[in-house]
Amino acid sequence: MKKYILLSFLLVYFTWSNAQTSFKHIVNHPHADPKPFQVAQGLPSFQATSRKSGGLAKSSLCAINATNKAIESQKITTSGSMWINLHDNQLWSSRASLSSVMGELIPNSIFEKNLTMEWSEVSQETDAGNISHIRVQQKLAGKPIHGQDMILHIQNGQLRDLNGFAWTGQTPQNLLDPVPVEMAMNVSKKYLQEKGIQFQPLPKLAGLSNPVDEANLVWFPKNGKLILTYEINMHPNMLDHWTLFVDASSLEIVNAYSQLCSIFPKQLYNFPDKSLTHSSFSLTSLTSLTSLTSLTVLGDGPTTISDQDLSGQNRTVNAYLVGSNFFMIDASRPSMFNATQSVMPNEPSGVIWTIDGQNGSPQKAN
């Protein structure tokens, strides 16, 4: 019996020792503190002949006045904007102007040369925590710089922090005379027509305010420079809404994009129109519903109705009852609907209004 016990013990020990053998081959080294990160000298970017190597900057936010004692920390967010946290300070309470506050933190964002660069307030709101959020816009020669705005967060009379975008790069020395705005509008219209966008007169419907095409001079950042452009908001038809930036000197289209949200943005793909044609896509929204499967109402006013959609599914939607007719008017949002200024159903105010498309398209004249 003792022989079997001893043999079993030796077998287990032999198996355990073999299992540990691989760990015993690791050579022990004395502890060494990690060295600071060193950039390899052979990186291709440091060997480029197109520019001299300047090494790595210690701070990626060199435009910020890092010596200002009010600055606690600074960073660049994933969106590319800057965020500056501040210690307790008197910057806001002792300010001479909004631009002077911005100049204390981001000196290159303001100056007075041939063209003055400054900041102006766009909007202000206060949240439930009594913190004021002030949106400010950077301007050059009185013209906004597109996309260059920041939000200042004020708490207890102090500037707590700020975040956003500020232009600190190259600026034009002089303001060129822009071409007439009509020329920029014509270039924009031609550009959209070449993309297949149909221009149709907007219908005059009672209670429906048609948008107006607008054009304003703005600076557009591109390739490290500021280009004076016309920012044009154009509504070719009842459906489309485009924003275009047209060079105010050369009439070149600097940038253009549609303002519409879409489940399937057809303009991004090269599919033929016939591949998108299907009878189930017809627009047959009704302005008046009389055959309803269920309803619960007390009188004229906002209510809900249930009926079948084009696929035969029962849907419950918000509607508005006038007499015995139910209209596809959503007046269920108290923060939007203005009952005192509404004449229902033809002139509502602050509602979502569904209109019969007559199986057509807003891009077509019929």
Coordinates of C-alpha atoms in Angstrom, one line a residue:
M1 CA 0.0 0.0 0.0
K2 CA 2.9 2.4 0.9
K3 CA 4.4 1.7 -2.5
Y4 CA 1.3 2.7 -4.3
I5 CA 1.0 5.9 -2.3
L6 CA 4.7 6.8 -3.0
L7 CA 4.3 6.0 -6.7
S8 CA 1.2 8.2 -6.9
F9 CA 3.0 11.1 -5.2
L10 CA 5.9 10.8 -7.5
L11 CA 3.6 10.8 -10.5
V12 CA 1.7 13.9 -9.4
Y13 CA 5.0 15.7 -8.6
F14 CA 6.5 14.8 -11.9
T15 CA 3.4 16.1 -13.7
W16 CA 3.3 19.3 -11.7
S17 CA 7.0 20.0 -12.2
N18 CA 6.7 19.5 -16.0
A19 CA 3.8 21.9 -16.1
Q20 CA 5.9 24.5 -14.4
T21 CA 8.9 24.0 -16.6
S22 CA 8.0 26.7 -19.2
F23 CA 7.8 29.4 -16.4
K24 CA 11.2 28.5 -15.2
H25 CA 12.8 29.5 -18.5
I26 CA 11.9 33.2 -18.0
V27 CA 15.0 35.1 -17.1
N28 CA 14.7 37.5 -14.2
H29 CA 15.9 41.1 -14.7
P30 CA 16.6 43.8 -12.2
H31 CA 13.9 46.5 -11.8
A32 CA 14.4 49.6 -14.0
D33 CA 12.3 52.8 -14.0
P34 CA 10.6 53.5 -17.3
K35 CA 12.3 56.2 -19.4
P36 CA 10.4 59.2 -20.8
F37 CA 8.8 58.7 -24.2
Q38 CA 11.2 59.4 -27.0
V39 CA 10.2 60.1 -30.6
A40 CA 12.1 58.1 -33.1
Q41 CA 14.3 60.2 -35.3
G42 CA 13.6 58.2 -38.4
L43 CA 9.9 59.1 -38.8
P44 CA 9.1 59.9 -42.4
S45 CA 7.4 63.1 -41.4
F46 CA 10.6 64.4 -39.9
Q47 CA 12.5 63.7 -43.1
A48 CA 10.1 65.5 -45.5
T49 CA 11.9 67.9 -47.8
S50 CA 8.8 70.1 -48.2
R51 CA 9.3 71.7 -44.8
K52 CA 11.7 71.9 -41.9
S53 CA 11.2 69.7 -38.9
G54 CA 10.2 71.6 -35.9
G55 CA 9.9 68.7 -33.5
L56 CA 6.8 68.0 -31.4
A57 CA 5.0 71.0 -29.8
K58 CA 4.7 70.7 -26.0
S59 CA 1.2 72.1 -26.2
S60 CA -1.3 71.5 -29.1
L61 CA -3.1 74.7 -28.0
C62 CA -0.3 77.2 -28.6
A63 CA -2.9 79.9 -29.5
I64 CA -4.0 80.0 -25.8
N65 CA -2.3 82.3 -23.4
A66 CA -0.8 79.6 -21.2
T67 CA 0.8 82.1 -18.9
N68 CA -2.5 83.5 -17.8
K69 CA -2.9 82.4 -14.1
A70 CA -6.7 82.1 -14.5
I71 CA -6.2 79.0 -16.8
E72 CA -6.4 75.7 -14.9
S73 CA -6.3 73.3 -17.8
Q74 CA -6.7 73.2 -21.6
K75 CA -7.4 70.4 -24.1
I76 CA -8.7 69.6 -27.5
T77 CA -11.8 67.5 -27.7
T78 CA -12.5 64.6 -30.1
S79 CA -14.5 67.1 -32.3
G80 CA -11.4 69.3 -32.7
S81 CA -12.7 72.1 -30.5
M82 CA -10.8 73.6 -27.6
W83 CA -11.9 73.5 -24.0
I84 CA -10.4 75.8 -21.4
N85 CA -11.1 75.3 -17.6
L86 CA -10.4 78.3 -15.4
H87 CA -9.6 78.9 -11.7
D88 CA -11.5 81.4 -9.7
N89 CA -11.1 84.7 -11.6
Q90 CA -12.4 88.2 -12.2
L91 CA -12.2 88.1 -15.9
W92 CA -16.0 88.4 -16.4
S93 CA -16.8 90.8 -13.6
S94 CA -13.9 93.2 -14.6
R95 CA -14.3 92.9 -18.3
A96 CA -14.1 96.0 -20.5
S97 CA -15.7 94.1 -23.4
L98 CA -16.4 90.6 -24.6
S99 CA -13.5 90.8 -27.0
S100 CA -11.2 91.8 -24.1
V101 CA -12.1 88.7 -22.2
M102 CA -11.4 86.5 -25.3
G103 CA -8.1 88.3 -25.8
E104 CA -6.9 87.5 -22.3
L105 CA -7.3 83.8 -23.1
I106 CA -6.8 83.5 -26.8
P107 CA -4.8 86.5 -27.9
N108 CA -4.6 85.7 -31.6
S109 CA -8.4 85.6 -31.8
I110 CA -8.7 89.4 -31.7
F111 CA -6.6 92.3 -33.1
E112 CA -6.8 95.7 -34.8
K113 CA -5.0 95.9 -38.1
N114 CA -6.3 96.8 -41.5
L115 CA -9.1 94.5 -40.6
T116 CA -10.4 94.2 -37.0
M117 CA -11.0 90.7 -35.6
E118 CA -13.4 90.6 -32.6
W119 CA -16.1 88.6 -30.8
S120 CA -19.8 89.4 -30.5
E121 CA -22.6 87.8 -28.5
V122 CA -25.1 85.6 -30.4
S123 CA -27.4 84.2 -27.7
Q124 CA -27.6 83.6 -23.9
E125 CA -29.6 81.2 -21.8
T126 CA -29.6 80.1 -18.2
D127 CA -30.1 76.5 -17.1
A128 CA -31.8 75.0 -14.0
G129 CA -28.5 75.2 -12.1
N130 CA -28.4 79.0 -12.6
I131 CA -25.4 78.7 -15.0
S132 CA -25.5 81.1 -17.9
H133 CA -24.3 79.9 -21.3
I134 CA -23.3 82.6 -23.7
R135 CA -22.6 81.8 -27.4
V136 CA -20.2 84.2 -29.0
Q137 CA -19.3 84.5 -32.7
Q138 CA -15.8 85.5 -34.0
K139 CA -15.9 88.2 -36.7
L140 CA -13.3 89.7 -39.1
A141 CA -14.1 93.2 -40.5
G142 CA -17.6 92.8 -39.1
K143 CA -18.3 89.6 -41.1
P144 CA -18.8 86.3 -39.2
I145 CA -16.2 83.5 -39.6
H146 CA -18.1 80.4 -40.4
G147 CA -17.9 77.7 -37.7
Q148 CA -15.8 79.8 -35.4
D149 CA -17.9 80.3 -32.3
M150 CA -17.5 79.5 -28.6
I151 CA -19.8 79.1 -25.5
L152 CA -18.9 80.8 -22.3
H153 CA -20.2 79.3 -19.1
I154 CA -20.8 81.8 -16.3
Q155 CA -21.4 80.7 -12.7
N156 CA -21.9 83.0 -9.8
G157 CA -20.6 85.9 -11.8
Q158 CA -17.4 84.1 -12.8
L159 CA -16.2 82.7 -16.1
R160 CA -16.0 79.0 -15.2
D161 CA -14.9 77.5 -18.6
L162 CA -15.4 77.9 -22.3
N163 CA -15.4 75.7 -25.3
G164 CA -15.7 75.9 -29.1
F165 CA -13.7 77.0 -32.1
A166 CA -11.5 80.1 -32.6
W167 CA -9.6 81.2 -35.7
T168 CA -6.0 82.1 -34.9
G169 CA -4.4 81.5 -38.3
Q170 CA -3.7 83.6 -41.4
T171 CA -6.1 86.4 -42.2
P172 CA -6.5 88.6 -45.3
Q173 CA -4.9 92.1 -45.1
N174 CA -7.7 93.9 -47.0
L175 CA -11.4 93.5 -47.7
L176 CA -12.1 93.1 -51.4
D177 CA -15.3 94.5 -52.9
P178 CA -17.7 91.6 -53.4
V179 CA -19.5 90.9 -56.6
P180 CA -23.2 91.7 -56.7
V181 CA -25.2 89.2 -54.7
E182 CA -27.5 88.5 -57.7
M183 CA -24.5 87.0 -59.5
A184 CA -23.8 84.7 -56.6
M185 CA -27.5 83.7 -56.5
N186 CA -27.5 82.9 -60.2
V187 CA -24.3 80.8 -59.9
S188 CA -25.9 78.8 -57.0
K189 CA -29.1 78.2 -59.0
K190 CA -27.1 76.9 -62.0
Y191 CA -25.0 74.7 -59.6
L192 CA -28.2 73.0 -58.2
Q193 CA -29.8 72.7 -61.6
E194 CA -26.7 70.8 -62.8
K195 CA -27.3 68.4 -59.9
G196 CA -30.8 67.7 -61.1
I197 CA -32.6 69.9 -58.5
Q198 CA -35.9 71.2 -59.8
F199 CA -36.8 74.8 -59.3
Q200 CA -40.5 75.3 -58.9
P201 CA -42.6 78.2 -57.5
L202 CA -43.5 77.7 -53.9
P203 CA -47.3 77.2 -53.6
K204 CA -49.2 79.9 -51.7
L205 CA -51.2 78.0 -49.1
A206 CA -53.2 79.7 -46.4
G207 CA -51.4 79.6 -43.1
L208 CA -48.2 78.3 -44.6
S209 CA -45.2 80.7 -44.6
N210 CA -42.8 80.0 -47.5
P211 CA -39.1 80.3 -46.7
V212 CA -37.2 83.1 -48.4
D213 CA -33.8 82.7 -50.1
E214 CA -31.1 84.6 -48.2
A215 CA -27.5 85.6 -48.8
N216 CA -25.0 87.0 -46.3
L217 CA -21.3 87.7 -46.5
V218 CA -19.2 85.4 -44.3
W219 CA -15.6 84.2 -44.1
F220 CA -15.2 80.6 -44.9
P221 CA -12.1 78.7 -43.6
K222 CA -10.4 76.6 -46.3
N223 CA -6.9 75.2 -46.6
G224 CA -5.6 77.4 -43.7
K225 CA -7.0 80.6 -45.2
L226 CA -10.2 82.7 -44.9
I227 CA -12.2 83.2 -48.1
L228 CA -14.9 85.9 -48.2
T229 CA -18.0 84.1 -49.5
Y230 CA -21.7 84.6 -49.8
E231 CA -23.5 82.1 -47.6
I232 CA -26.7 81.4 -49.5
N233 CA -29.7 79.5 -48.1
M234 CA -31.8 78.5 -51.2
H235 CA -35.2 76.8 -51.4
P236 CA -35.6 75.6 -55.0
N237 CA -39.0 74.0 -54.3
M238 CA -41.2 73.0 -51.5
L239 CA -39.0 70.1 -50.5
D240 CA -35.3 71.1 -51.0
H241 CA -33.2 73.4 -48.8
W242 CA -29.6 74.0 -49.7
T243 CA -26.8 76.0 -48.1
L244 CA -24.0 77.1 -50.5
F245 CA -20.8 79.1 -50.0
V246 CA -19.9 81.1 -53.1
D247 CA -16.6 82.9 -53.4
A248 CA -17.5 86.6 -53.4
S249 CA -14.7 87.4 -55.8
S250 CA -14.4 84.5 -58.2
L251 CA -17.9 83.1 -57.9
E252 CA -16.5 79.6 -57.3
I253 CA -18.7 77.2 -55.3
V254 CA -16.5 76.7 -52.2
N255 CA -18.9 74.4 -50.4
A256 CA -22.5 73.2 -50.8
Y257 CA -24.8 70.8 -48.9
S258 CA -28.4 69.9 -48.4
Q259 CA -30.1 70.8 -45.2
L260 CA -32.5 67.9 -45.4
C261 CA -32.4 64.7 -43.3
S262 CA -33.1 61.6 -45.3
I263 CA -33.4 57.9 -44.6
F264 CA -31.9 57.4 -48.1
P265 CA -30.0 60.4 -49.3
K266 CA -30.2 59.6 -53.0
Q267 CA -27.9 62.5 -53.9
L268 CA -25.0 60.6 -52.4
Y269 CA -25.3 57.6 -54.7
N270 CA -25.3 57.0 -58.4
F271 CA -28.4 54.7 -58.6
P272 CA -30.8 55.3 -61.5
D273 CA -34.1 56.9 -60.6
K274 CA -36.1 53.8 -61.8
S275 CA -34.5 51.7 -59.1
L276 CA -36.3 53.8 -56.5
T277 CA -39.7 53.8 -58.1
H278 CA -42.3 51.7 -56.4
S279 CA -46.1 52.1 -56.0
S280 CA -45.8 51.9 -52.2
F281 CA -43.8 55.1 -52.2
S282 CA -46.8 57.2 -53.4
L283 CA -47.6 60.1 -51.1
T284 CA -51.2 60.0 -50.0
S285 CA -51.3 61.8 -46.7
L286 CA -54.9 62.9 -46.1
T287 CA -56.0 66.3 -44.8
S288 CA -59.4 65.0 -43.6
L289 CA -60.2 61.5 -42.2
T290 CA -63.7 60.4 -41.8
S291 CA -63.6 56.6 -41.8
L292 CA -61.9 55.8 -38.5
T293 CA -61.6 52.5 -36.6
S294 CA -61.6 54.1 -33.2
L295 CA -61.6 57.6 -31.7
T296 CA -62.1 59.3 -28.4
V297 CA -63.0 63.1 -28.5
L298 CA -64.9 65.6 -26.5
G299 CA -65.0 68.5 -28.9
D300 CA -63.0 70.7 -31.2
G301 CA -59.3 70.6 -30.4
P302 CA -56.3 68.3 -30.4
T303 CA -57.1 64.6 -30.3
T304 CA -55.8 61.2 -31.4
I305 CA -57.1 59.0 -34.2
S306 CA -56.4 55.5 -35.4
D307 CA -56.6 54.3 -39.0
Q308 CA -54.7 52.1 -41.5
D309 CA -51.6 53.3 -43.3
L310 CA -50.7 52.3 -46.8
S311 CA -49.4 49.0 -45.6
G312 CA -52.6 48.0 -43.9
Q313 CA -51.1 48.6 -40.4
N314 CA -53.2 50.4 -37.7
R315 CA -51.5 53.6 -36.6
T316 CA -52.4 56.1 -33.9
V317 CA -51.5 59.7 -34.8
N318 CA -52.2 63.1 -33.4
A319 CA -54.9 65.1 -35.2
Y320 CA -57.2 68.0 -34.8
L321 CA -61.0 67.9 -34.7
V322 CA -63.0 70.7 -36.3
G323 CA -66.7 70.0 -36.3
S324 CA -67.0 66.5 -37.6
N325 CA -63.8 66.5 -39.6
F326 CA -60.4 65.2 -38.4
F327 CA -57.4 67.0 -39.9
M328 CA -53.8 65.8 -40.0
I329 CA -52.7 68.7 -37.8
D330 CA -50.6 67.8 -34.7
A331 CA -51.3 70.5 -32.1
S332 CA -50.4 68.3 -29.1
R333 CA -47.2 70.1 -28.1
P334 CA -48.0 72.9 -25.7
S335 CA -44.6 74.5 -26.1
M336 CA -45.3 74.9 -29.8
F337 CA -49.0 75.3 -30.4
N338 CA -50.3 78.8 -30.1
A339 CA -54.1 78.6 -29.8
T340 CA -54.7 82.3 -29.5
Q341 CA -53.0 83.0 -32.9
S342 CA -54.5 80.0 -34.7
V343 CA -57.6 79.9 -36.9
M344 CA -58.2 76.2 -37.4
P345 CA -57.9 74.4 -39.6
N346 CA -56.6 76.7 -42.3
E347 CA -54.3 79.0 -40.4
P348 CA -52.7 77.1 -37.5
S349 CA -49.7 78.4 -35.5
G350 CA -47.1 76.1 -34.0
V351 CA -48.3 72.8 -35.3
I352 CA -47.0 69.9 -37.5
W353 CA -49.2 70.1 -40.6
T354 CA -49.6 67.1 -43.0
I355 CA -50.8 68.1 -46.5
D356 CA -52.0 65.9 -49.3
G357 CA -49.3 65.4 -51.9
Q358 CA -51.7 64.3 -54.6
N359 CA -49.5 61.4 -55.5
G360 CA -46.9 63.8 -56.8
S361 CA -43.6 65.3 -55.8
P362 CA -42.8 68.8 -54.4
Q363 CA -40.1 69.0 -57.1
K364 CA -42.7 68.9 -59.9
A365 CA -44.9 71.7 -61.0
N366 CA -48.1 69.6 -61.0

